[in-house]
Coordinates of C-alpha atoms and ligand atoms in Angstrom, one line a residue:
X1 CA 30.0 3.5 14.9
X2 CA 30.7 0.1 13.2
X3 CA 28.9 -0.1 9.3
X4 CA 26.1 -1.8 9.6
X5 CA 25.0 -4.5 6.8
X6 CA 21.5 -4.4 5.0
X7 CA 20.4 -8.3 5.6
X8 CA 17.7 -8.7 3.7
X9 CA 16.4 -6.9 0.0
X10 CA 13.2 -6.9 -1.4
X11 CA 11.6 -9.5 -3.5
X12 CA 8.2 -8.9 -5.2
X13 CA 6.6 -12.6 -6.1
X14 CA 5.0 -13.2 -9.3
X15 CA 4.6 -10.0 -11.8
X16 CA 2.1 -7.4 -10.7
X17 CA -0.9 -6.9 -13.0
X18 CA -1.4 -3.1 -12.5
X19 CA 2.6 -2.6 -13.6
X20 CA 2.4 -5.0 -16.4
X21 CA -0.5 -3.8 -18.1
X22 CA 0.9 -0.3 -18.6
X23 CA 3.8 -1.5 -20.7
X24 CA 7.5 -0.8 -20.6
X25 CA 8.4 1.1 -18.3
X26 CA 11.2 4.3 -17.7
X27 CA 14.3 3.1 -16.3
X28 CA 16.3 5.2 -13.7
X29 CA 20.3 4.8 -13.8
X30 CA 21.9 2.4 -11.5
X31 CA 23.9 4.2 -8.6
X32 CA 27.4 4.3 -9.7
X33 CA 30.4 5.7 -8.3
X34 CA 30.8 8.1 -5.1
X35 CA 28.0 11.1 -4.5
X36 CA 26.9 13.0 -1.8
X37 CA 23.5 14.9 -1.2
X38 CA 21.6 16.6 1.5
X39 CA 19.2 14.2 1.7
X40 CA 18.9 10.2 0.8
X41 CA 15.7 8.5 0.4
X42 CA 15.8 5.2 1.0
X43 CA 12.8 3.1 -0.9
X44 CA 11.1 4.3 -3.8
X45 CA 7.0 3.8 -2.9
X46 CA 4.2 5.8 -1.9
X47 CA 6.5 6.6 1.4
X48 CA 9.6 7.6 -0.3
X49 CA 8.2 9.5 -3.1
X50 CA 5.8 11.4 -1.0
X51 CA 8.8 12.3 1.1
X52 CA 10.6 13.3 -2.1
X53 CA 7.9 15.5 -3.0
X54 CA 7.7 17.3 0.2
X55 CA 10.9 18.0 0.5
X56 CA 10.9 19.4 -3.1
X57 CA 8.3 21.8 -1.9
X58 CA 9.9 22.8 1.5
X59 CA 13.7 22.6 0.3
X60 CA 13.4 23.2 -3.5
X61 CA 17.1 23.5 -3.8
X62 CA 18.5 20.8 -1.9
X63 CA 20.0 17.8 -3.6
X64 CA 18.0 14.8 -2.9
X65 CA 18.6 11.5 -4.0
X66 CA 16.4 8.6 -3.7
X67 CA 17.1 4.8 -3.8
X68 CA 14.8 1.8 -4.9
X69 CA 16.2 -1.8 -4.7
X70 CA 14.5 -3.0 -7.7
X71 CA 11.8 -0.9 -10.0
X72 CA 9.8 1.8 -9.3
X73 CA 6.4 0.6 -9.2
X74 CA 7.6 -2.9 -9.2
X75 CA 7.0 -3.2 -5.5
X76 CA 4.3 -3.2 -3.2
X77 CA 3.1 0.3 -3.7
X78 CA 2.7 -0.7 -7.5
X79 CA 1.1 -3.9 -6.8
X80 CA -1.5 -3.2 -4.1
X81 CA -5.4 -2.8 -5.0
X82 CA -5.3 1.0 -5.0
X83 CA -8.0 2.1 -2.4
X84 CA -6.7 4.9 -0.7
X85 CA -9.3 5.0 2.0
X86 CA -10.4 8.6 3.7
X87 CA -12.5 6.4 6.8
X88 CA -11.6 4.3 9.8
X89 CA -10.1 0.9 7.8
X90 CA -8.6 -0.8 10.8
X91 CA -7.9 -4.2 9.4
X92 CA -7.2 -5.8 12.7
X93 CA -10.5 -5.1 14.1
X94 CA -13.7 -6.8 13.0
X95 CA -15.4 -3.4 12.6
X96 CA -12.9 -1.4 10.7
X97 CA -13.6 1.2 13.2
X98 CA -12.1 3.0 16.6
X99 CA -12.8 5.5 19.1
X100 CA -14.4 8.7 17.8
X101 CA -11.7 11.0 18.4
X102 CA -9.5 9.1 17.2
X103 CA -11.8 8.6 13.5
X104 CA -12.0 12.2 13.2
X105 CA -8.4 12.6 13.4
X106 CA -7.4 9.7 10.9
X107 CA -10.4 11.1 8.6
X108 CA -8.7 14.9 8.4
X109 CA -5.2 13.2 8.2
X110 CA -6.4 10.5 5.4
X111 CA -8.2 13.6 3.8
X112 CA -4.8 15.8 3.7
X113 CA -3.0 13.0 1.9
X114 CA -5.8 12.6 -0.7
X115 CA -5.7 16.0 -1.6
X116 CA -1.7 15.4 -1.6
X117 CA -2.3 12.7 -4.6
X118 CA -4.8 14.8 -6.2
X119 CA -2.5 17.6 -6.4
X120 CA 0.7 15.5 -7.5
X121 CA -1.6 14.3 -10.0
X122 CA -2.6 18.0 -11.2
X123 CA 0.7 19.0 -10.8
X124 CA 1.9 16.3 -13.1
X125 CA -0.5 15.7 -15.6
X126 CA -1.8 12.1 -14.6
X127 CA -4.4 10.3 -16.7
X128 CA -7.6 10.2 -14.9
X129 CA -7.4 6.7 -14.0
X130 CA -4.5 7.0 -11.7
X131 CA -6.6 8.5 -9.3
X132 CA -10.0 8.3 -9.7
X133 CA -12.0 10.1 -6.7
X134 CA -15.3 7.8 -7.5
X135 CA -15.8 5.7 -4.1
X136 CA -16.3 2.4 -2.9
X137 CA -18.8 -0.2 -1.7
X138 CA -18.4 -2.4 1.3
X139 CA -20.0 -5.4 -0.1
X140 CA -22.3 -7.7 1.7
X141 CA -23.9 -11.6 1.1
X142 CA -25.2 -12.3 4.3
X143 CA -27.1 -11.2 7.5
X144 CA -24.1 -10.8 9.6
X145 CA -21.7 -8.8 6.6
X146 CA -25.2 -6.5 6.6
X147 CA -25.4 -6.5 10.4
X148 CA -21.5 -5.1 10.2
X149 CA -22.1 -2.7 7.3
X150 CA -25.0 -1.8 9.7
X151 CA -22.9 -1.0 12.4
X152 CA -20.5 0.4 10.3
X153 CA -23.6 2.7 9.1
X154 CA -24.3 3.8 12.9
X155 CA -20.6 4.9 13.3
X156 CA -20.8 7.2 10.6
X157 CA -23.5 8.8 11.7
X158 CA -22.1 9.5 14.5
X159 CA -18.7 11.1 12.7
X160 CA -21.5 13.0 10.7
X161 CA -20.0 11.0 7.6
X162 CA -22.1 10.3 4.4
X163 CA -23.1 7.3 2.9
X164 CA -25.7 5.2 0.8
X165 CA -26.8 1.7 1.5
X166 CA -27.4 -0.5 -1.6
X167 CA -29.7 -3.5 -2.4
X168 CA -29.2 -7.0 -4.1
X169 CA -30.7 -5.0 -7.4
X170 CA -28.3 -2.6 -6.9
X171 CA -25.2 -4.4 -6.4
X172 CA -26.2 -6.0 -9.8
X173 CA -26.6 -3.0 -11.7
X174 CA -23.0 -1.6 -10.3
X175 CA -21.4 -5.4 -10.8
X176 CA -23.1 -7.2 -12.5
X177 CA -23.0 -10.0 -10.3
X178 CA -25.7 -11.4 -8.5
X179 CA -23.1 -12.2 -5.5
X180 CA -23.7 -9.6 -3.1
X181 CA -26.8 -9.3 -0.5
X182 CA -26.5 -5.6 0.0
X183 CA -23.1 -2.8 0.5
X184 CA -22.7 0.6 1.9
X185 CA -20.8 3.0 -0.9
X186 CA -18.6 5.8 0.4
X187 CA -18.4 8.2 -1.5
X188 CA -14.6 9.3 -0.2
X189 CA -12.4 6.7 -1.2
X190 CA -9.8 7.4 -4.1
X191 CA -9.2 4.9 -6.2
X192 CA -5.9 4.3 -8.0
X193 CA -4.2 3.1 -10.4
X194 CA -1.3 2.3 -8.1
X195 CA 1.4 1.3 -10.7
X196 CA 0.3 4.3 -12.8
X197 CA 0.3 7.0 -10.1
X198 CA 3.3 5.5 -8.6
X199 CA 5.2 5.6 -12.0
X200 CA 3.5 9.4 -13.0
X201 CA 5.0 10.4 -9.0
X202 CA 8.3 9.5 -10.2
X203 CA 8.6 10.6 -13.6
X204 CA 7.4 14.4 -12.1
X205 CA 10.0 14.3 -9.7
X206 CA 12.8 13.7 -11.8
X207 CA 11.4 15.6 -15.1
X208 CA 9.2 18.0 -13.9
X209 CA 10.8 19.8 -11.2
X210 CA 13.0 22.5 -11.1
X211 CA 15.8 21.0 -9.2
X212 CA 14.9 17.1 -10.7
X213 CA 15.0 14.4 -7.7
X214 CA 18.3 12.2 -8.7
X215 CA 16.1 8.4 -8.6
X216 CA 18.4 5.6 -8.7
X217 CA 16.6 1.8 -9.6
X218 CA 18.1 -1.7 -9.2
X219 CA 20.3 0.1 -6.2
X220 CA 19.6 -1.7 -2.5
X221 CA 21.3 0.6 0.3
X222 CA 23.4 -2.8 1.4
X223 CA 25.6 -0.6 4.3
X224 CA 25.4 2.4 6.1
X225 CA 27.4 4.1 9.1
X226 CA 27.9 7.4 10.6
X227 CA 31.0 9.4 9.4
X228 CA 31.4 12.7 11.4
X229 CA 27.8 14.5 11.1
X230 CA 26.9 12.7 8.1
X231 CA 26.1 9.0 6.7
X232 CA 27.2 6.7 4.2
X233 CA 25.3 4.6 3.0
X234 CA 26.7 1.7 -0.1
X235 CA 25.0 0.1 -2.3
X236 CA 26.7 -2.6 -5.1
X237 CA 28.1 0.0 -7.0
X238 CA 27.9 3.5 -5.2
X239 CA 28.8 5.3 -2.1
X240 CA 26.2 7.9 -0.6
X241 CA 27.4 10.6 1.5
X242 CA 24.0 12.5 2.5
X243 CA 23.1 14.5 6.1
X244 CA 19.4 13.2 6.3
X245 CA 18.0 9.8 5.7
X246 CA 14.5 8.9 5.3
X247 CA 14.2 5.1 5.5
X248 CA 10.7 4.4 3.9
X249 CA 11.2 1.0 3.3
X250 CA 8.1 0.0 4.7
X251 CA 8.8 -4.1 6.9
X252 CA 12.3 -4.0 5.7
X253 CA 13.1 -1.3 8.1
X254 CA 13.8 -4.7 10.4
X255 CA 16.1 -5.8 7.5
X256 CA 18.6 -2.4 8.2
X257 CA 18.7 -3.7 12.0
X258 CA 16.0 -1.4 13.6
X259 CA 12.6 -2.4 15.4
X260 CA 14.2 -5.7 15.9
X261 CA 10.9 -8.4 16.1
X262 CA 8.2 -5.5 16.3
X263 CA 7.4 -5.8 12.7
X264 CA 4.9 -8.6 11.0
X265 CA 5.6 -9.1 7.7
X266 CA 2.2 -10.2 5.8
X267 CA 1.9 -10.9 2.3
X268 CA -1.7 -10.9 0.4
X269 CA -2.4 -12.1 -2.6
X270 CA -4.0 -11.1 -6.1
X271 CA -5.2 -12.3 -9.7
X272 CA -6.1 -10.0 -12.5
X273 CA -8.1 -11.0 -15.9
X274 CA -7.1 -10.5 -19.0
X275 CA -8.6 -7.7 -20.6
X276 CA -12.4 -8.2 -21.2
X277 CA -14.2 -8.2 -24.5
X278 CA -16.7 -6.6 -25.7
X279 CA -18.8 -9.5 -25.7
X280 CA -17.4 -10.6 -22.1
X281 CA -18.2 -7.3 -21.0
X282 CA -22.0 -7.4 -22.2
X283 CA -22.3 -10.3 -21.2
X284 CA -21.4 -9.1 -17.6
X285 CA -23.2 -5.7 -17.4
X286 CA -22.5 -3.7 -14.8
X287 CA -20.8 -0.2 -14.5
X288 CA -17.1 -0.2 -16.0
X289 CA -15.3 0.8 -13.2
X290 CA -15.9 0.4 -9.4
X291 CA -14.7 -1.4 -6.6
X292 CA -15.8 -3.1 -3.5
X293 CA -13.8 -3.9 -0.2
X294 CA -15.2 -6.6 1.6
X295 CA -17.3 -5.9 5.0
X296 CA -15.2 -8.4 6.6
X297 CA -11.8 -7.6 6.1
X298 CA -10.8 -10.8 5.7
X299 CA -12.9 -11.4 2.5
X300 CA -12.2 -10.4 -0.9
X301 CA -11.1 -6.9 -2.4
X302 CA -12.5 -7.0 -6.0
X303 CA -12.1 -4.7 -8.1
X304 CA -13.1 -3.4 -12.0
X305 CA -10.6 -1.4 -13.7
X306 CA -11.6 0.6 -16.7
X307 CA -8.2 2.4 -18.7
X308 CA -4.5 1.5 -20.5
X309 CA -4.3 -2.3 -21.2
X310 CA -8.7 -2.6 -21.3
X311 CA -10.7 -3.6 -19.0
X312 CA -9.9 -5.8 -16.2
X313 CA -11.5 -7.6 -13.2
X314 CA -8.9 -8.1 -10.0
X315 CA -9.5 -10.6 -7.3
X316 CA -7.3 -10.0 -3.7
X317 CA -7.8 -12.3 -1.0
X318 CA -5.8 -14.6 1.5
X319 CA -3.3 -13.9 3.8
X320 CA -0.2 -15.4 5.5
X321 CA 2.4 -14.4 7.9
X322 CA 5.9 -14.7 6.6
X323 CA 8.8 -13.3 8.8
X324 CA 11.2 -14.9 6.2
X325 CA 9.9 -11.5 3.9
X326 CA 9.8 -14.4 0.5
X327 CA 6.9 -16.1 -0.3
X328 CA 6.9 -19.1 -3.4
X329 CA 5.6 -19.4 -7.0
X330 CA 3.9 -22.6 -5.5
X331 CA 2.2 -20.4 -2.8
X332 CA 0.9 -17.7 -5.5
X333 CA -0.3 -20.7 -7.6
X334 CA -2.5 -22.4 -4.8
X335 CA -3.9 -19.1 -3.7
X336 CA -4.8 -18.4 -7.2
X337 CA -7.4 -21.0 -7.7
X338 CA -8.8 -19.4 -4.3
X339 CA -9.2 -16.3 -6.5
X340 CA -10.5 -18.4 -9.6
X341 CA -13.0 -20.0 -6.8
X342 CA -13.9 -16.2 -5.8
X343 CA -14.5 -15.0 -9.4
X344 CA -16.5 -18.0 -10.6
X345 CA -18.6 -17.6 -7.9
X346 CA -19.4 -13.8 -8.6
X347 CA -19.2 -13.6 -12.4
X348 CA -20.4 -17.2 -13.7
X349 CA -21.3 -15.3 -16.2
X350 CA -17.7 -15.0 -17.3
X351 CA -16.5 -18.3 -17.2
X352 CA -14.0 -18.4 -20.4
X353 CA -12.1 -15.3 -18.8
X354 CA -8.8 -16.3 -17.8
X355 CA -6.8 -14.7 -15.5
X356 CA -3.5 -13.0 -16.8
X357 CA -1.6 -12.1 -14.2
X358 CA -0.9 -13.3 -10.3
X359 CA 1.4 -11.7 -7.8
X360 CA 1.8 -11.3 -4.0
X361 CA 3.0 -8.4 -1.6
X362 CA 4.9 -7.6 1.9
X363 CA 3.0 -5.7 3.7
X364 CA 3.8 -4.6 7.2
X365 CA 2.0 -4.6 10.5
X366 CA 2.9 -3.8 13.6
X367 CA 0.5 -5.9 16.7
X368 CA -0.8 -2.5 18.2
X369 CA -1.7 -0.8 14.6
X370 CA 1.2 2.0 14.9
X371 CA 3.1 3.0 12.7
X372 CA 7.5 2.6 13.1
X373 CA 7.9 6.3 12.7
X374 CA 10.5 9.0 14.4
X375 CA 14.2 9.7 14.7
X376 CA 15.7 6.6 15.1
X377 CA 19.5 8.0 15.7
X378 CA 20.8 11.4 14.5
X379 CA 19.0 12.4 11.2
X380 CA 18.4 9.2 10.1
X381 CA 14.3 8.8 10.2
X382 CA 12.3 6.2 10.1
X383 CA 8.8 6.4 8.0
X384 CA 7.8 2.7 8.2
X385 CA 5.0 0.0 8.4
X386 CA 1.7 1.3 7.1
X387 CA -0.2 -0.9 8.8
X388 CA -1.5 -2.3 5.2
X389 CA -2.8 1.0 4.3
X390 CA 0.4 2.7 2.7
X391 CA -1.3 4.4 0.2
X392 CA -3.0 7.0 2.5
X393 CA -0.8 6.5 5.3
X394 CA 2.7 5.8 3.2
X395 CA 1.9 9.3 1.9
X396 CA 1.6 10.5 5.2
X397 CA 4.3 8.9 6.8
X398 CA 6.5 10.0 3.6
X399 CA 5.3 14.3 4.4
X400 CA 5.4 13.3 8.1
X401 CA 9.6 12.9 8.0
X402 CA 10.6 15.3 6.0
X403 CA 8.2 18.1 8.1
X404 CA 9.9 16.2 11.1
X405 CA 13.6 16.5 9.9
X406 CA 12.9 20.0 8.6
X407 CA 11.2 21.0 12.0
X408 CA 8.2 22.0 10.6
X409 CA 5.8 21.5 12.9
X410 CA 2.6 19.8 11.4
X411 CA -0.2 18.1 12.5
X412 CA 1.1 15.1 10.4
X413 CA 4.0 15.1 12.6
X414 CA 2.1 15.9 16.0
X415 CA 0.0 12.6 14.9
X416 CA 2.7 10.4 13.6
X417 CA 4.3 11.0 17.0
X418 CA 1.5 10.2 19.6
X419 CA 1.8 6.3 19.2
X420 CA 3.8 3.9 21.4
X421 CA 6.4 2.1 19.5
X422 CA 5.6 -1.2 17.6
X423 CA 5.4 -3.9 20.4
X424 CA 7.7 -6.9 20.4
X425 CA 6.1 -10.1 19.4
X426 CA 6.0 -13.4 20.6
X427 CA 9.6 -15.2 20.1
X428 CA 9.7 -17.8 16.5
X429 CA 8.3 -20.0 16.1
X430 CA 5.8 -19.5 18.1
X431 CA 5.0 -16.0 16.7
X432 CA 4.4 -17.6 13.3
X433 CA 2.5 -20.5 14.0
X434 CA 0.0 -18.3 16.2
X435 CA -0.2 -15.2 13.4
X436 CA -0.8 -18.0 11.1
X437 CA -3.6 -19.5 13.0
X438 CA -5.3 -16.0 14.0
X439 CA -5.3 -15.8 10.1
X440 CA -6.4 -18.8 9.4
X441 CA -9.7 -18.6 12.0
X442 CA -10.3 -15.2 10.7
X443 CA -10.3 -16.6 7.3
X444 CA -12.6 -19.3 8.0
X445 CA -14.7 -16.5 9.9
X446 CA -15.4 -14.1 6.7
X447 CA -16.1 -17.8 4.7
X448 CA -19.0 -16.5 2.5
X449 CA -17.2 -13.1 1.5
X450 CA -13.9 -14.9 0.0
Ligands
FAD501 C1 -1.9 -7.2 -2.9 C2 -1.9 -5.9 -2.0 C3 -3.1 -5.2 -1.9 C4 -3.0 -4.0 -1.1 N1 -4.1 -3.1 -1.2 C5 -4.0 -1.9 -0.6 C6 -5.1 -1.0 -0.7 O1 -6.1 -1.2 -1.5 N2 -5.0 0.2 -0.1 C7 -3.9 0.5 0.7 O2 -3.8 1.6 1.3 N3 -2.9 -0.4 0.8 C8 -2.9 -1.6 0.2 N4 -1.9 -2.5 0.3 C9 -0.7 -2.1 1.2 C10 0.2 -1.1 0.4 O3 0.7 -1.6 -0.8 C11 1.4 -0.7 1.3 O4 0.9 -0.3 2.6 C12 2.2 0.4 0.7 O5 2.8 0.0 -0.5 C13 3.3 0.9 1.6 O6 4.0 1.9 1.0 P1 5.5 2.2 1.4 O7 6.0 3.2 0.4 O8 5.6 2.6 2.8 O9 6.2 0.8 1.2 P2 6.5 0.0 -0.1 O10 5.4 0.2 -1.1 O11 6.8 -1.4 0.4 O12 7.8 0.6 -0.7 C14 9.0 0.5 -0.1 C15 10.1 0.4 -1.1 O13 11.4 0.3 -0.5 C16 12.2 -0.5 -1.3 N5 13.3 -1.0 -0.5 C17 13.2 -1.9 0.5 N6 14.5 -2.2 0.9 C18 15.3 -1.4 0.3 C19 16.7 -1.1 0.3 N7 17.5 -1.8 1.1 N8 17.3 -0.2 -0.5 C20 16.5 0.5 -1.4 N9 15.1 0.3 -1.5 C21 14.6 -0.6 -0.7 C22 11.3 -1.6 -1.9 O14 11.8 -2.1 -3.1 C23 10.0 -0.8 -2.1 O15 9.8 -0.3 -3.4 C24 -1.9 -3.7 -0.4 C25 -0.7 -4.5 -0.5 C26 -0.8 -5.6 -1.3 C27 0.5 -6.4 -1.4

């Protein structure tokens, strides 16, 4: 077959907080020259390292190499709010939730990839605040964000599921803010540091393993074809001859030519503070660390992050649809006084606090919620589109192709195969201009909890 042209690389908008506030960080060689390996990895985030580390269980002395366009932890999976969620966290339906069967099964599966990332983190010495197993609050401020939490309640009891509604006086003593009505913590959500982990992933790989992953940064795949029983794959300055691929490069899977208008590329949007005084934070109260999701999903994620670089408050909200995959400084800069607007409103308290850092991300959707996963052409897998939930289901996506390509038969793999394929989407413009709107109404819908 013909070789094939990358046609469109990564770009990460504005510099992400979590990655900035840890300081320089290790650099990986550029790919240089001509190599070959038994397995390539294409993309370097929660997908592609959890594939790396799976396969460095299952094949401990096979050469892998892996591949990120830009920096490890530079990209979405080190710029995302870092609640890996064990519960049903649908964000296209109102309710977060599904069928019961189907809960139970995303539960166990979430569950297996949480214990993935606490062992990784074990295994490789992370700080505590990478992953932090310490919960999370759906936060309320009106009847119908209660009414939701409420029926968010009911469905747990019915997956036998714990939980512990709070009150306005609680909310304040977690927060500090007077902001929320009421919330319903869950007790099984991991949360991350998601640059840190990411980073700590990679630096095990490659200097804690026996046989060391080979991690190439600043190196886009830009080509690949199929040479005999084998692929090449080129990038500026290399040529890759491996067996396996495992593409994990979350929406830009449509960039390499494959699920051709099935993917929505969305990009969300964040603001972190600088790092709170002492005064600031008595002044504030509260706990030191929590965070709360919003019971619409639509509203805000906030979040209070307690560890290297102080303590910081991040505000995520806002949404748009951008099948271009780019998104402008203009664009981060308007949806930042959004978050200013969303902070002031909870912590007026803190009004001298400035924010220090604002950045967006690609996410990837896909319009029926499945994942773009399976064996695209011979040994070249596809792990792709999280769904906005790469961080539980990046990780399983990354274990699902390697136990795929390696033919061991898992229940990861038994799960990650049971969907349809992405659906096409309407033809552009149209497809843009109606995403948009959806957003736009769902927006205006979750109003109070932005
Ligand atoms: C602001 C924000 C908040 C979010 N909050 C959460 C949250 O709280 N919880 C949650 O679960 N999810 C959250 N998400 C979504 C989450 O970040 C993604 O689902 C997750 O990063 C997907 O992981 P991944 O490894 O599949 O893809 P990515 O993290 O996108 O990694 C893919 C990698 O592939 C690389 N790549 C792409 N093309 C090439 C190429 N040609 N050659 C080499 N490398 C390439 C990219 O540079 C990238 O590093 C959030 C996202 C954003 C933007």
């Amino acid at each position: 077959m013909a070789k094939r042209t990358v046609k469109n690389l990564p770009m990460n908008p504005g510099p992400a907080g979590w990655n900035e506030i840890l300081g320089p960080a290790p650099h990986y060689p550029e790919a240089d020259g001509t190599m070959s390996a038994d397995w390539l990895i294409i993309g370097g985030g929660f997908t592609g390292l959890s594939a790396a580390k799976r396969l460095a269980e299952l094949r401990g002395g096979d050469e892998i190499i892996l591949l990120e366009a830009n920096q490890i932890a530079s990209g979405p999976a080190g710029r995302n709010s870092g609640f890996m969620i064990d519960l049903p966290h649908e964000l296209g339906d109102d309710g977060y939730t599904g069928a019961v069967d189907a809960d139970i099964k995303q539960i166990n599966l979430n569950r297996h990839a949480q214990a993935f990332v606490k062992e990784n983190a074990a295994q490789y010495d992370m700080p505590d605040e990478a992953v932090n197993a310490m919960g999370r609050v759906n936060g309320t401020v009106n009847a119908s964000g209660k009414a939701h939490n409420d029926a968010y309640a009911d469905h747990l009891d019915v997956l036998g599921e714990a939980y512990r509604h709070m009150n306005a006086s609680e909310m304040r003593e977690m927060t500090g803010s007077d902001f929320y009505s009421s919330g319903l913590y869950m007790p099984g959500a991991i949360m991350l540091q998601p640059a840190l982990y990411i980073r700590a992933l990679a630096q095990g790989l490659v200097h804690k393993q026996a046989h060391p992953l080979k991690l190439f940064e600043q190196s886009p795949a830009i080509s690949f074809e199929q040479q005999g029983d084998s692929w090449l794959v080129e990038t500026p300055k290399a040529k890759i001859k491996a067996k396996t691929i495992i593409m994990a490069v979350n929406g830009h899977a449509e960039s390499f030519g494959f699920y051709k208008n099935r993917l929505m590329h969305v990009f969300t949007y964040a603001s972190m503070t600088e790092a709170l005084s002492d005064a600031q934070q008595k002044a504030l109260g509260g706990e030191k660390a929590w965070g709360i999701t919003p019971s619409d999903p639509m509203g805000s994620t906030v979040r209070r992050h307690d560890g290297i670089g102080g303590n910081r408050i991040i505000v995520r909200n806002r949404w748009t649809f951008d099948p271009s995959m780019a998104v402008s400084d203009a664009r981060i800069k308007a949806f930042g006084r959004d978050h200013d607007k969303s902070f002031t409103n909870r912590f007026p308290q803190l009004g001298d606090v400035e924010m220090a850092y604002r950045w967006s991300g690609h996410l990837c959707l896909s319009r029926n919620s499945v994942p773009a996963f399976g064996e695209l052409e011979t040994n070249w897998f596809s792990a792709c589109c999280q769904n906005g939930l790469g961080t539980a289901k990046g990780t399983l996506a990354g274990i699902g192709a390697v136990d795929l390509a390696t033919k061991a038969n898992s229940p990861i793999v038994q799960d990650l195969l049971s969907y349809d394929q992405p659906v096409k989407l309407p033809p552009r413009p149209l497809s843009t201009i109606g995403a948009n709107l959806v957003i736009k109404w769902r927006e205006f819908k979750a109003g109070a909890e932005l």
